[in-house]
PDB file of C-alpha atoms in Angstrom:
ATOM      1  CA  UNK A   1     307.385 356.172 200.505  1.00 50.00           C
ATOM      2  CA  UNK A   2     308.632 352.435 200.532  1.00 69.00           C
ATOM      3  CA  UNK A   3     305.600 351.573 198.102  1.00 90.00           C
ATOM      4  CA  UNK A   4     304.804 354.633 196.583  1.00 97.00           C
ATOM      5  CA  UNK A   5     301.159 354.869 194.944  1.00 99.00           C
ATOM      6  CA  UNK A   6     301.225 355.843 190.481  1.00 99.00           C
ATOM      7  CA  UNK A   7     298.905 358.200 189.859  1.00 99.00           C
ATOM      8  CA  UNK A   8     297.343 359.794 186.605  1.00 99.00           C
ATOM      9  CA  UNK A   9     296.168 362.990 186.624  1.00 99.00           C
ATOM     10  CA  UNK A  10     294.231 364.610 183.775  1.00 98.00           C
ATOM     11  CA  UNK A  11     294.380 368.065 183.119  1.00 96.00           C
ATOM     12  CA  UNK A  12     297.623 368.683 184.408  1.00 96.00           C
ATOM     13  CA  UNK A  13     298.496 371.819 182.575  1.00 94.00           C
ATOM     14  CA  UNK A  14     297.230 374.448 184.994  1.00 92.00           C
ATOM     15  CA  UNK A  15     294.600 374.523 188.130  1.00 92.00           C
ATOM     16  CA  UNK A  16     293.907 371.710 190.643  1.00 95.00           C
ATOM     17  CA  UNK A  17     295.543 369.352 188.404  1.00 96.00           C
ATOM     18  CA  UNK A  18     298.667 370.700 188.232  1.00 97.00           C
ATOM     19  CA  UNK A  19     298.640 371.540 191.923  1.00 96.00           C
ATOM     20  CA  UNK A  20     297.642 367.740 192.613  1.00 98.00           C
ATOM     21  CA  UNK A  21     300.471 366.520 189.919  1.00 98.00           C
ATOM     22  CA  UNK A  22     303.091 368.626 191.981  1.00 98.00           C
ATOM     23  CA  UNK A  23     301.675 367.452 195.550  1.00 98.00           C
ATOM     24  CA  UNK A  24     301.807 363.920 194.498  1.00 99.00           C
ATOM     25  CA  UNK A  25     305.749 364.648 193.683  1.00 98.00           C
ATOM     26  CA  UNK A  26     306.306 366.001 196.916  1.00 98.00           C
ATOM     27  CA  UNK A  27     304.629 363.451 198.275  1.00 98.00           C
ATOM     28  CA  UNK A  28     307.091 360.669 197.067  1.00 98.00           C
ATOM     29  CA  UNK A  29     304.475 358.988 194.864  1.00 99.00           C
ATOM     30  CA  UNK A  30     304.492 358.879 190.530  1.00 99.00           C
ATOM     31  CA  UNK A  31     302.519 360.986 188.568  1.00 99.00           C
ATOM     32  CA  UNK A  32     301.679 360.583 185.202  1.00 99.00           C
ATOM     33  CA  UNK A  33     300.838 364.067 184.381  1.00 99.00           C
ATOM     34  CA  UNK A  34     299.026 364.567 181.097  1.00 98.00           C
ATOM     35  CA  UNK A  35     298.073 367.599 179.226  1.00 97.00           C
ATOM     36  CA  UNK A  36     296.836 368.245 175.655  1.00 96.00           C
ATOM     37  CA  UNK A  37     299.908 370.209 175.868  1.00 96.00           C
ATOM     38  CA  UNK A  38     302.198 368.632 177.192  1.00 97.00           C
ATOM     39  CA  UNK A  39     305.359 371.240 177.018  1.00 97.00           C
ATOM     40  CA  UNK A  40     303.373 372.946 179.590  1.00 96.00           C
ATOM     41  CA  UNK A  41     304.775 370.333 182.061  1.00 97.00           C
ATOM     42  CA  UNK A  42     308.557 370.858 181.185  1.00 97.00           C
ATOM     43  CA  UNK A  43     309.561 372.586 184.309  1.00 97.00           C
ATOM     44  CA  UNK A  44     308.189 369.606 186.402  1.00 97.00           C
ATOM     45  CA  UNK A  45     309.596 366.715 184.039  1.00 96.00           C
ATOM     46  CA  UNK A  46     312.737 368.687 184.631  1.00 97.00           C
ATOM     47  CA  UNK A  47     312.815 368.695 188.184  1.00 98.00           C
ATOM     48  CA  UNK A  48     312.095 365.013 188.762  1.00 98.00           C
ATOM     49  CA  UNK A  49     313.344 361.937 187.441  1.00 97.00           C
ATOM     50  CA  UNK A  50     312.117 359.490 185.081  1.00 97.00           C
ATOM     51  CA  UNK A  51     310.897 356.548 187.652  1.00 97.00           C
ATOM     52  CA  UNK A  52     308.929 359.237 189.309  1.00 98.00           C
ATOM     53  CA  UNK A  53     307.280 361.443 186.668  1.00 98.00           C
ATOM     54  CA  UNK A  54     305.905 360.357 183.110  1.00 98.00           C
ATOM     55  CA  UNK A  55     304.291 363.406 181.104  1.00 98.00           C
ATOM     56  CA  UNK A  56     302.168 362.175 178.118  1.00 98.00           C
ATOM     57  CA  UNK A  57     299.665 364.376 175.581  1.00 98.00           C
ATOM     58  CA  UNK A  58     296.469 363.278 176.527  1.00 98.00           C
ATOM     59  CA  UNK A  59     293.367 365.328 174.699  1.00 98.00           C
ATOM     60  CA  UNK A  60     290.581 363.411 176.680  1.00 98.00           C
ATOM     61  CA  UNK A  61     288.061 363.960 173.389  1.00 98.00           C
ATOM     62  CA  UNK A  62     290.647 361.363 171.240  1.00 98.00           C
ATOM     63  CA  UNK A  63     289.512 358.212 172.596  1.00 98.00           C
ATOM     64  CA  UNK A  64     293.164 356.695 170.909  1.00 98.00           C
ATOM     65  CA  UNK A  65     295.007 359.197 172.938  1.00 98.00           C
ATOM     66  CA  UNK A  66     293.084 357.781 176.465  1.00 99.00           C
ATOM     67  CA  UNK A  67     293.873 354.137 175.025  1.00 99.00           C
ATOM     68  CA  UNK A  68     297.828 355.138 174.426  1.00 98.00           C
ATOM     69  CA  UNK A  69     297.990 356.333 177.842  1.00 98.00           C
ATOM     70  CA  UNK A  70     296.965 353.700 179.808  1.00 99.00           C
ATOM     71  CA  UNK A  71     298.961 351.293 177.545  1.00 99.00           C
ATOM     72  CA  UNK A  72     301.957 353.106 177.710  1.00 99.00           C
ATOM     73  CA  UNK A  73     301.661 353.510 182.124  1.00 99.00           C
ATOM     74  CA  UNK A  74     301.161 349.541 181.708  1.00 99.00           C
ATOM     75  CA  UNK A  75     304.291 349.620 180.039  1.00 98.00           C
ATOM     76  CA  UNK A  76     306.325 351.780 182.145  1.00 98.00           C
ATOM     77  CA  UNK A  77     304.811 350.953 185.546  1.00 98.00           C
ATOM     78  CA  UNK A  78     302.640 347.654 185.171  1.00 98.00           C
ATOM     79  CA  UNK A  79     300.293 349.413 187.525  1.00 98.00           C
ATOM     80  CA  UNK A  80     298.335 351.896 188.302  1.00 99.00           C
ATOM     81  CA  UNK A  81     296.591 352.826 191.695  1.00 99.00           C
ATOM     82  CA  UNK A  82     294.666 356.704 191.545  1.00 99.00           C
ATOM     83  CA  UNK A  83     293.148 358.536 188.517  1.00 99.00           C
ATOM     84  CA  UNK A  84     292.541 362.056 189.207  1.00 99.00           C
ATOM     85  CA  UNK A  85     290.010 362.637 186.522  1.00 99.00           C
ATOM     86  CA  UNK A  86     289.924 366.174 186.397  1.00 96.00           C
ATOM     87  CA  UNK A  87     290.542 367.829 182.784  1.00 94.00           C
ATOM     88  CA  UNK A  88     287.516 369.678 181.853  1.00 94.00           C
ATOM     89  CA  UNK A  89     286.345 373.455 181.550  1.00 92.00           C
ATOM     90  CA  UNK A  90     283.261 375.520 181.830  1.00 90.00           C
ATOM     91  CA  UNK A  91     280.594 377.787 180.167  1.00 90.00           C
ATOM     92  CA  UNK A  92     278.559 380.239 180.773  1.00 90.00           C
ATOM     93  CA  UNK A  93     275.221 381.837 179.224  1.00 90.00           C
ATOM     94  CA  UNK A  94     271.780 381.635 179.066  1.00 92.00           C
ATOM     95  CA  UNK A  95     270.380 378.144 177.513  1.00 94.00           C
ATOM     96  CA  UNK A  96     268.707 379.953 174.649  1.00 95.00           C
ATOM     97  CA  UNK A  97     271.938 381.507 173.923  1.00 93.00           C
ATOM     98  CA  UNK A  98     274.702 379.376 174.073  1.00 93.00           C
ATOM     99  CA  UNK A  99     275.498 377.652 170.223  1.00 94.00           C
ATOM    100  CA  UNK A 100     274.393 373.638 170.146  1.00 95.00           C
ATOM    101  CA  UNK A 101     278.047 373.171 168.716  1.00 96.00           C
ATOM    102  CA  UNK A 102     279.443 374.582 171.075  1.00 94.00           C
ATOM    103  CA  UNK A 103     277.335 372.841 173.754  1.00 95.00           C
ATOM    104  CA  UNK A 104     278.357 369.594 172.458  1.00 96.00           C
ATOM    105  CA  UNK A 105     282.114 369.749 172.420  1.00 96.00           C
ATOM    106  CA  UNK A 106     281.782 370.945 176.092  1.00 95.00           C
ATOM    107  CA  UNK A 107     279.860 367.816 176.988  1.00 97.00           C
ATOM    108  CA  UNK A 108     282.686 366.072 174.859  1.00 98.00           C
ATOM    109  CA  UNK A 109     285.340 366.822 177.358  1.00 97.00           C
ATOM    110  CA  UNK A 110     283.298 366.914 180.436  1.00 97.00           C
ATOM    111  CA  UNK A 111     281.266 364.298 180.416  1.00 98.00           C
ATOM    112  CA  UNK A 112     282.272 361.717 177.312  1.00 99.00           C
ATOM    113  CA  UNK A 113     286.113 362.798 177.986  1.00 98.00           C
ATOM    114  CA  UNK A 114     285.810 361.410 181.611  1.00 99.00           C
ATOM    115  CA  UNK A 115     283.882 358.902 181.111  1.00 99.00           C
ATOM    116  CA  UNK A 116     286.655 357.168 179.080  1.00 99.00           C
ATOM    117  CA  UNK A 117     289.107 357.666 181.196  1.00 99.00           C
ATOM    118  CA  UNK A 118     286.772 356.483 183.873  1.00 99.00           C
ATOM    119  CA  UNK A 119     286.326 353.331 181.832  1.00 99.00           C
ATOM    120  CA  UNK A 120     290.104 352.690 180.721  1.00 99.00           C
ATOM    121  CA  UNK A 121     290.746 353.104 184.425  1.00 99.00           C
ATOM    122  CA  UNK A 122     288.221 350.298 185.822  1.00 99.00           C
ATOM    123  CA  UNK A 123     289.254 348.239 183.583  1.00 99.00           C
ATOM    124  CA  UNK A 124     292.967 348.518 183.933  1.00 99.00           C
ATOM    125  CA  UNK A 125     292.367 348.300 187.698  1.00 99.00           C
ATOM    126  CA  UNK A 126     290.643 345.005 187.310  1.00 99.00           C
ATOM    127  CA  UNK A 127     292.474 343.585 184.543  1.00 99.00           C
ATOM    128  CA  UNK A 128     295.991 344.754 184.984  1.00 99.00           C
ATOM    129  CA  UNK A 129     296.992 345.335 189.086  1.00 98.00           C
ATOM    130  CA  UNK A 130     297.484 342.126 190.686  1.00 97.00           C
ATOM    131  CA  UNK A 131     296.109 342.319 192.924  1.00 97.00           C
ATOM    132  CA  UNK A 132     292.948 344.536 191.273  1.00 98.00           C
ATOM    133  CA  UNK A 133     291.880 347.422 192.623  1.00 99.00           C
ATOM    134  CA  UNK A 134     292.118 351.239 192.634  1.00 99.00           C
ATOM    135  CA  UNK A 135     290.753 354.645 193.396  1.00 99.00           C
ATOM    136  CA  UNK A 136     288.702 357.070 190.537  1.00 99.00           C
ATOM    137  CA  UNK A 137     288.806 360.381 191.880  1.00 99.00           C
ATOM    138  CA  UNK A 138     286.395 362.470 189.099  1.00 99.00           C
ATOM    139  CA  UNK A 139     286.225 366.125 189.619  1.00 98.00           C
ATOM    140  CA  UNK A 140     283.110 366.721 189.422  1.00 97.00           C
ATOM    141  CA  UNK A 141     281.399 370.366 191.073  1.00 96.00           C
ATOM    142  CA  UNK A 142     278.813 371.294 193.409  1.00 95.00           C
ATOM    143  CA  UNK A 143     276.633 372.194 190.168  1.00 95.00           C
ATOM    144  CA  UNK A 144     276.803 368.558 189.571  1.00 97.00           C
ATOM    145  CA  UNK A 145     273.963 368.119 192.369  1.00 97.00           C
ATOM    146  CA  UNK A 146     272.324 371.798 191.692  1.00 94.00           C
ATOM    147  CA  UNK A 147     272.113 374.033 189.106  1.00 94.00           C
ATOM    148  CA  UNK A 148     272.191 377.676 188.342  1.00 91.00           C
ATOM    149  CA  UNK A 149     271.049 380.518 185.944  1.00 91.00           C
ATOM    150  CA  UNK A 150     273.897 380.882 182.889  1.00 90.00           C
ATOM    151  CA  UNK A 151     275.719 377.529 184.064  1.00 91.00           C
ATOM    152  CA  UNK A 152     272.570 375.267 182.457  1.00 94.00           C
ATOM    153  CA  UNK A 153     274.959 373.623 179.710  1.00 95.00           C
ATOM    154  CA  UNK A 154     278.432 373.060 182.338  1.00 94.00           C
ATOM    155  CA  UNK A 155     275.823 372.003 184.898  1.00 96.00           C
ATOM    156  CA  UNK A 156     273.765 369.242 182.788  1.00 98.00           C
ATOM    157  CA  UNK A 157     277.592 368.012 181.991  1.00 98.00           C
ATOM    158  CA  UNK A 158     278.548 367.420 185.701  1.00 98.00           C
ATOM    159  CA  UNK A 159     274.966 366.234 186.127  1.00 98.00           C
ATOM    160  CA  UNK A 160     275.360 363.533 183.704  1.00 99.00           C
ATOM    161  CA  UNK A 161     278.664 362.671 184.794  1.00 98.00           C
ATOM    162  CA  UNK A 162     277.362 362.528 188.468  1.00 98.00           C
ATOM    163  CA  UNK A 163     274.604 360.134 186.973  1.00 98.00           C
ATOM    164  CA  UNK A 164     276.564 358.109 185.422  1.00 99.00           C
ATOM    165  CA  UNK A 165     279.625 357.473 187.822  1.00 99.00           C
ATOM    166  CA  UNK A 166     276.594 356.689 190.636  1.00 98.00           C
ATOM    167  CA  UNK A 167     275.037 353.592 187.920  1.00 98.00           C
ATOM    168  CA  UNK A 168     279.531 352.574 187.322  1.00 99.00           C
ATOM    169  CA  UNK A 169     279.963 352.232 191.121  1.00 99.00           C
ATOM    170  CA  UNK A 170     276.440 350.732 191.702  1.00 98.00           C
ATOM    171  CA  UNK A 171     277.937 348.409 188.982  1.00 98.00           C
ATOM    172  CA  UNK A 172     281.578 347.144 190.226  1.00 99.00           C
ATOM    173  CA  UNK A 173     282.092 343.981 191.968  1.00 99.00           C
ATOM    174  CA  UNK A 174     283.108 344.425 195.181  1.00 98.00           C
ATOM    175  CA  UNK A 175     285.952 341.796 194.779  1.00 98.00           C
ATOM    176  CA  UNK A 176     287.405 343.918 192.676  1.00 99.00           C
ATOM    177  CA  UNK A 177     288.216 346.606 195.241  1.00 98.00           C
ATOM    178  CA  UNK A 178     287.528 349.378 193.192  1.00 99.00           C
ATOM    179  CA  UNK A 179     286.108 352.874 194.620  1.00 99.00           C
ATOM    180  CA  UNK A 180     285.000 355.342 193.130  1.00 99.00           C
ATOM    181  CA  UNK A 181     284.111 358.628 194.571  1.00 99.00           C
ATOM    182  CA  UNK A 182     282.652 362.423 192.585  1.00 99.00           C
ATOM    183  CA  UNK A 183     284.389 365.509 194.299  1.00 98.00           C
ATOM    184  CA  UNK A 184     281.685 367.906 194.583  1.00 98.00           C
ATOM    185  CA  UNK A 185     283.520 370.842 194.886  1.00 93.00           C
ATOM    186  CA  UNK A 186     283.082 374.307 195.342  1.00 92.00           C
ATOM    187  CA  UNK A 187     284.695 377.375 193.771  1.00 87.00           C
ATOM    188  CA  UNK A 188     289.038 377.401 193.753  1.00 85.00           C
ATOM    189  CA  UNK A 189     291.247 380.063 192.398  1.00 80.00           C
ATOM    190  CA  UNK A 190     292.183 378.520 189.629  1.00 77.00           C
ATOM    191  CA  UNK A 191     292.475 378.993 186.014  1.00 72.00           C
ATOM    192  CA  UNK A 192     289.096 377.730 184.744  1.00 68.00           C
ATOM    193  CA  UNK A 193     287.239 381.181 185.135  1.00 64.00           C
ATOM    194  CA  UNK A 194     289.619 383.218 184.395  1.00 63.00           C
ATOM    195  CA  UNK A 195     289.663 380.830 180.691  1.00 65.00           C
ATOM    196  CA  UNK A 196     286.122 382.105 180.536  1.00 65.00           C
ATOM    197  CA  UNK A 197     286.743 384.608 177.488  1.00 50.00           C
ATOM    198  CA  UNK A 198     282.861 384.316 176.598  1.00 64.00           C
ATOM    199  CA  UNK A 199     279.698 384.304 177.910  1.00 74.00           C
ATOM    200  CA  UNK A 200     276.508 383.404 175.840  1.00 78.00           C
ATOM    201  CA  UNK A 201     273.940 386.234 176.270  1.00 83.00           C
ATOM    202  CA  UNK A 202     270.720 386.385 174.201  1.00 90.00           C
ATOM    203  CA  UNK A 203     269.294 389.273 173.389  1.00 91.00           C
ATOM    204  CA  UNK A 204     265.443 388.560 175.362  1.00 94.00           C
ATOM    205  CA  UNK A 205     267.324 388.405 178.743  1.00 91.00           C
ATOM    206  CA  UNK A 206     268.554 391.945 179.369  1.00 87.00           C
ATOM    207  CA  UNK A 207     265.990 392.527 182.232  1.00 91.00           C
ATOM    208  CA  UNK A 208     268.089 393.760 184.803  1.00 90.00           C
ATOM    209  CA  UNK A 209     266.051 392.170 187.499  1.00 92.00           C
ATOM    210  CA  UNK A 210     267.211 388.643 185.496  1.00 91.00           C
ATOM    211  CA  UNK A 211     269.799 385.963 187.427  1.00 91.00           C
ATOM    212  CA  UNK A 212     271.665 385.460 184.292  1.00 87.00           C
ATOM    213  CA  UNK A 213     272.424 389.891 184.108  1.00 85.00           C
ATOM    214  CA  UNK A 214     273.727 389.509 187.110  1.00 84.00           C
ATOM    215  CA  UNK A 215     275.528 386.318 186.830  1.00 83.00           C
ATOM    216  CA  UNK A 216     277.170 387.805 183.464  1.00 79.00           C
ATOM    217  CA  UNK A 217     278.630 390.364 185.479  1.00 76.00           C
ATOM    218  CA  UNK A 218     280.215 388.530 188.097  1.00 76.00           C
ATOM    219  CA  UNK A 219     281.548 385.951 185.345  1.00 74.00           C
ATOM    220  CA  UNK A 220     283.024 388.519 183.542  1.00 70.00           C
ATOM    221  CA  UNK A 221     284.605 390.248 186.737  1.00 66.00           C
ATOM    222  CA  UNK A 222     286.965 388.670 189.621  1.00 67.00           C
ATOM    223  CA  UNK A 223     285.162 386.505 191.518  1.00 67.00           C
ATOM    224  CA  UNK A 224     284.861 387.095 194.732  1.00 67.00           C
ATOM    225  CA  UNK A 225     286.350 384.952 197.791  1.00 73.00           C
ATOM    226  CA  UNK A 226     287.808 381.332 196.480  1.00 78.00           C
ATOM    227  CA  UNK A 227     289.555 378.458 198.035  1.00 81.00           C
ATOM    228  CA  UNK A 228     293.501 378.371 197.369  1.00 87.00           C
ATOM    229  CA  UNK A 229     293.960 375.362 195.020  1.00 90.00           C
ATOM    230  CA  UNK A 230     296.635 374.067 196.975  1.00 93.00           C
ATOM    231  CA  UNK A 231     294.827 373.477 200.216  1.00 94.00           C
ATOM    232  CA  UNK A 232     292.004 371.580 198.081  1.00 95.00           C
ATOM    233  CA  UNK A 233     293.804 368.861 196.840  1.00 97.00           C
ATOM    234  CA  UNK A 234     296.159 368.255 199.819  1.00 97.00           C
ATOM    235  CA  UNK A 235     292.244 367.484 201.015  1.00 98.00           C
ATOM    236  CA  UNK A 236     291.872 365.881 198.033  1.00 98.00           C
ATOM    237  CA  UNK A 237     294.835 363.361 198.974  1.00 99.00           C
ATOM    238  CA  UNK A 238     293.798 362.882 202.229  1.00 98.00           C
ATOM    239  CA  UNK A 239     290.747 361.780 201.097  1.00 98.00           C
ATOM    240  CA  UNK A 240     292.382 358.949 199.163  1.00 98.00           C
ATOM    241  CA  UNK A 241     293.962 357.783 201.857  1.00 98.00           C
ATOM    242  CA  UNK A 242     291.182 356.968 203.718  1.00 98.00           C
ATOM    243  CA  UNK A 243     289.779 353.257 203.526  1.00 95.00           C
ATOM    244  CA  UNK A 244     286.197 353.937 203.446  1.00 96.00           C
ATOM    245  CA  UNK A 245     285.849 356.276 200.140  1.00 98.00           C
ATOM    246  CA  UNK A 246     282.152 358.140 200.127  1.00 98.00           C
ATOM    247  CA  UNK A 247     280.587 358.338 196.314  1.00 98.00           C
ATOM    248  CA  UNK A 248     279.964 361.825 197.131  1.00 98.00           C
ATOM    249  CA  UNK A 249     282.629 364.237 198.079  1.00 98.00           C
ATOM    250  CA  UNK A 250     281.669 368.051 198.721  1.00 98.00           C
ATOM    251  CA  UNK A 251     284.123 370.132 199.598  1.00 96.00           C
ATOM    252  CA  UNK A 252     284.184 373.861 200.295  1.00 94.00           C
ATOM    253  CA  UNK A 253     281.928 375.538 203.001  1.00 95.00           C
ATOM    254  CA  UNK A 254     279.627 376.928 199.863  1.00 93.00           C
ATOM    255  CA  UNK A 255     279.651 373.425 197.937  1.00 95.00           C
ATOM    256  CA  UNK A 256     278.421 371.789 201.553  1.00 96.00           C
ATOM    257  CA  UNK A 257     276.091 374.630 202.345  1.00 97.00           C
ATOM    258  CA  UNK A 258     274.475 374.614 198.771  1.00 96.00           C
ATOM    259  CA  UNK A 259     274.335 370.991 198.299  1.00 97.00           C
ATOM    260  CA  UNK A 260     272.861 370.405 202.249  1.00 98.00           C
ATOM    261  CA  UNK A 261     270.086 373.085 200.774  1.00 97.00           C
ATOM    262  CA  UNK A 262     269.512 371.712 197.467  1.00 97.00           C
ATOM    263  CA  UNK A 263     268.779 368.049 199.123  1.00 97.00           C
ATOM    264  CA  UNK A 264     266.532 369.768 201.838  1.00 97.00           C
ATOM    265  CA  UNK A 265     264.816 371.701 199.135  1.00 97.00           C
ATOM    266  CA  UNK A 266     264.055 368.243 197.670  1.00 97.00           C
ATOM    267  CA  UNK A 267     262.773 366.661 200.232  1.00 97.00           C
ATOM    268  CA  UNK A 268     260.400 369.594 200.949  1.00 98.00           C
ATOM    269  CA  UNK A 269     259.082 369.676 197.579  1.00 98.00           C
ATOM    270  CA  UNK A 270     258.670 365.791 197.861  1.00 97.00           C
ATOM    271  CA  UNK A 271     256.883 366.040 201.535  1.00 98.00           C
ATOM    272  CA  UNK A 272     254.420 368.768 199.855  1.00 98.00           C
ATOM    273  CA  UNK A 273     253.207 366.833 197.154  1.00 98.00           C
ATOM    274  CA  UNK A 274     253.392 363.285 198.699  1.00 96.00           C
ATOM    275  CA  UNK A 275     249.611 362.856 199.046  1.00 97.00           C
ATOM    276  CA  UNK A 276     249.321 362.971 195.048  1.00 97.00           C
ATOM    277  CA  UNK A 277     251.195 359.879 195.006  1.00 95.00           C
ATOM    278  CA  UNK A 278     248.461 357.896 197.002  1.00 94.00           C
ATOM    279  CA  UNK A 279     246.805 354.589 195.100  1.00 93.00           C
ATOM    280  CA  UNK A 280     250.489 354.640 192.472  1.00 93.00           C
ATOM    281  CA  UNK A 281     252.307 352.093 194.285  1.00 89.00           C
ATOM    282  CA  UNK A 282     254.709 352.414 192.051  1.00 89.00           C
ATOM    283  CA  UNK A 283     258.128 349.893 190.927  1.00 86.00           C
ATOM    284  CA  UNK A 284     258.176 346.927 193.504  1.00 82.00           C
ATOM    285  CA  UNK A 285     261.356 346.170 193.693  1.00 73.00           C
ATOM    286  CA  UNK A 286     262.041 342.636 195.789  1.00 62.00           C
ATOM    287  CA  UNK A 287     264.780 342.404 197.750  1.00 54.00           C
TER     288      UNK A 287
END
């Protein structure tokens, strides 16, 4: 490409972000590529030259490690066009039985972990490109816009990330030409379950009748059917391509079908109890 885009991708080790690092290569674009590992990249960093791929240690929970990255692309590149915010990981269990602790560190990389990076990113776009702009791509999951029995912990964090990227992009000046868009997406062969070593179970939901018996015992199995990683973030790219970026990105056929439910389910629930609302006008907002 005769003005190849840099891109930083989070996560990079293993699943889609490893499979977007090495389509960006192939593309002809830069990647920084960061892991909290980042030997895990050696194969790639061998395969392509210096101007094309930089591979940094990035743990997204060390807010000095976020900082050092963006610092050192500015550095190397003096710009800096996509951010694939993507590293995070999930949990499973019932919401009585999954530890507080361990509850927390999740939302540490999912939700405060991107968040960061979604901040360092906005602000390098505005401050640093001349001219500003940019494009932050956070991988977010259909169970950012539903939920589901034994995902209430790894749904809440993609809810509040969800939340919070829609009040950030509510928030940009449009002058800066910043987009930012939350890839809904639905379930990929990758990695990320087959990490799953443990799933919460408390002892008052053994009923077999329960969602969450039955959810343990897919969790725990191979899940059935999948998306091949690679064909999601070709998508993915071809997405950020596009000049008119939506905020909301689902993609799958069961991350469209369940979202395009969840919203109609919604809006039933809302048309049923509408009459309550009569006489409580409510926040006036003017225009």
């Amino acid at each position: 490409m005769s003005n190849p885009r840099i891109w930083l991708i989070t996560g990079a080790s293993s699943g889609l972000g490893r499979e977007m690092a090495e389509l960006v290569l192939k593309k002809g674009e830069i990647a920084v590529a960061t892991a909290r590992k980042p030997e895990t990249l050696d194969d790639l960093e061998a395969a392509y030259p210096a101007s094309q791929l930089l591979v940094l240690k990035l743990d997204v929970t060390k807010l000095e490690d976020i900082k050092a990255a963006f610092i050192q692309i500015q550095q190397v590149f003096g710009r800096l066009d996509v951010v694939f915010n993507n590293a995070g990981y999930t949990m499973a269990g019932e919401v009585e039985a999954t530890p507080e602790g361990d509850a927390r560190a999740l939302f540490d990389t999912n939700f405060w972990g991107a968040v960061n990076v979604a901040r360092e990113a906005v602000s390098f776009f505005r401050e640093v490109n001349k001219p500003s702009g940019g494009l932050l791509l956070n991988v977010s999951s259909m169970l950012g816009i539903y939920s589901a029995p034994c995902a209430g912990f790894y749904t809440a964090s993609k809810h509040a990330l969800e939340g919070l990227m829609e009040a950030f992009a509510g928030e940009l000046d449009p002058d800066w030409n910043i987009k930012i868009s939350n890839l809904e997406l639905g379930y990929f062969r990758t990695e990320i379950m087959k990490k799953l070593s443990t799933v919460y179970a408390h002892p008052a939901y053994t009923k077999p009748t329960l969602p969450t018996v039955a959810a343990r015992t897919i969790l725990l199995g191979d899940l059935p059917g999948g998306s091949a990683p690679a064909e999601g973030v070709q998508r993915i790219f071809d997405l950020s391509l596009l000049p008119d970026i939506p905020l909301h990105f689902a993609l799958g056929k069961d991350a469209v079908g369940a979202i395009k439910a969840h919203v109609e389910n919604l809006g039933r629930d809302a048309t049923k109890f509408e009459s309550w609302s009569e006489g409580l006008t409510g926040l006036e907002l003017v225009a």
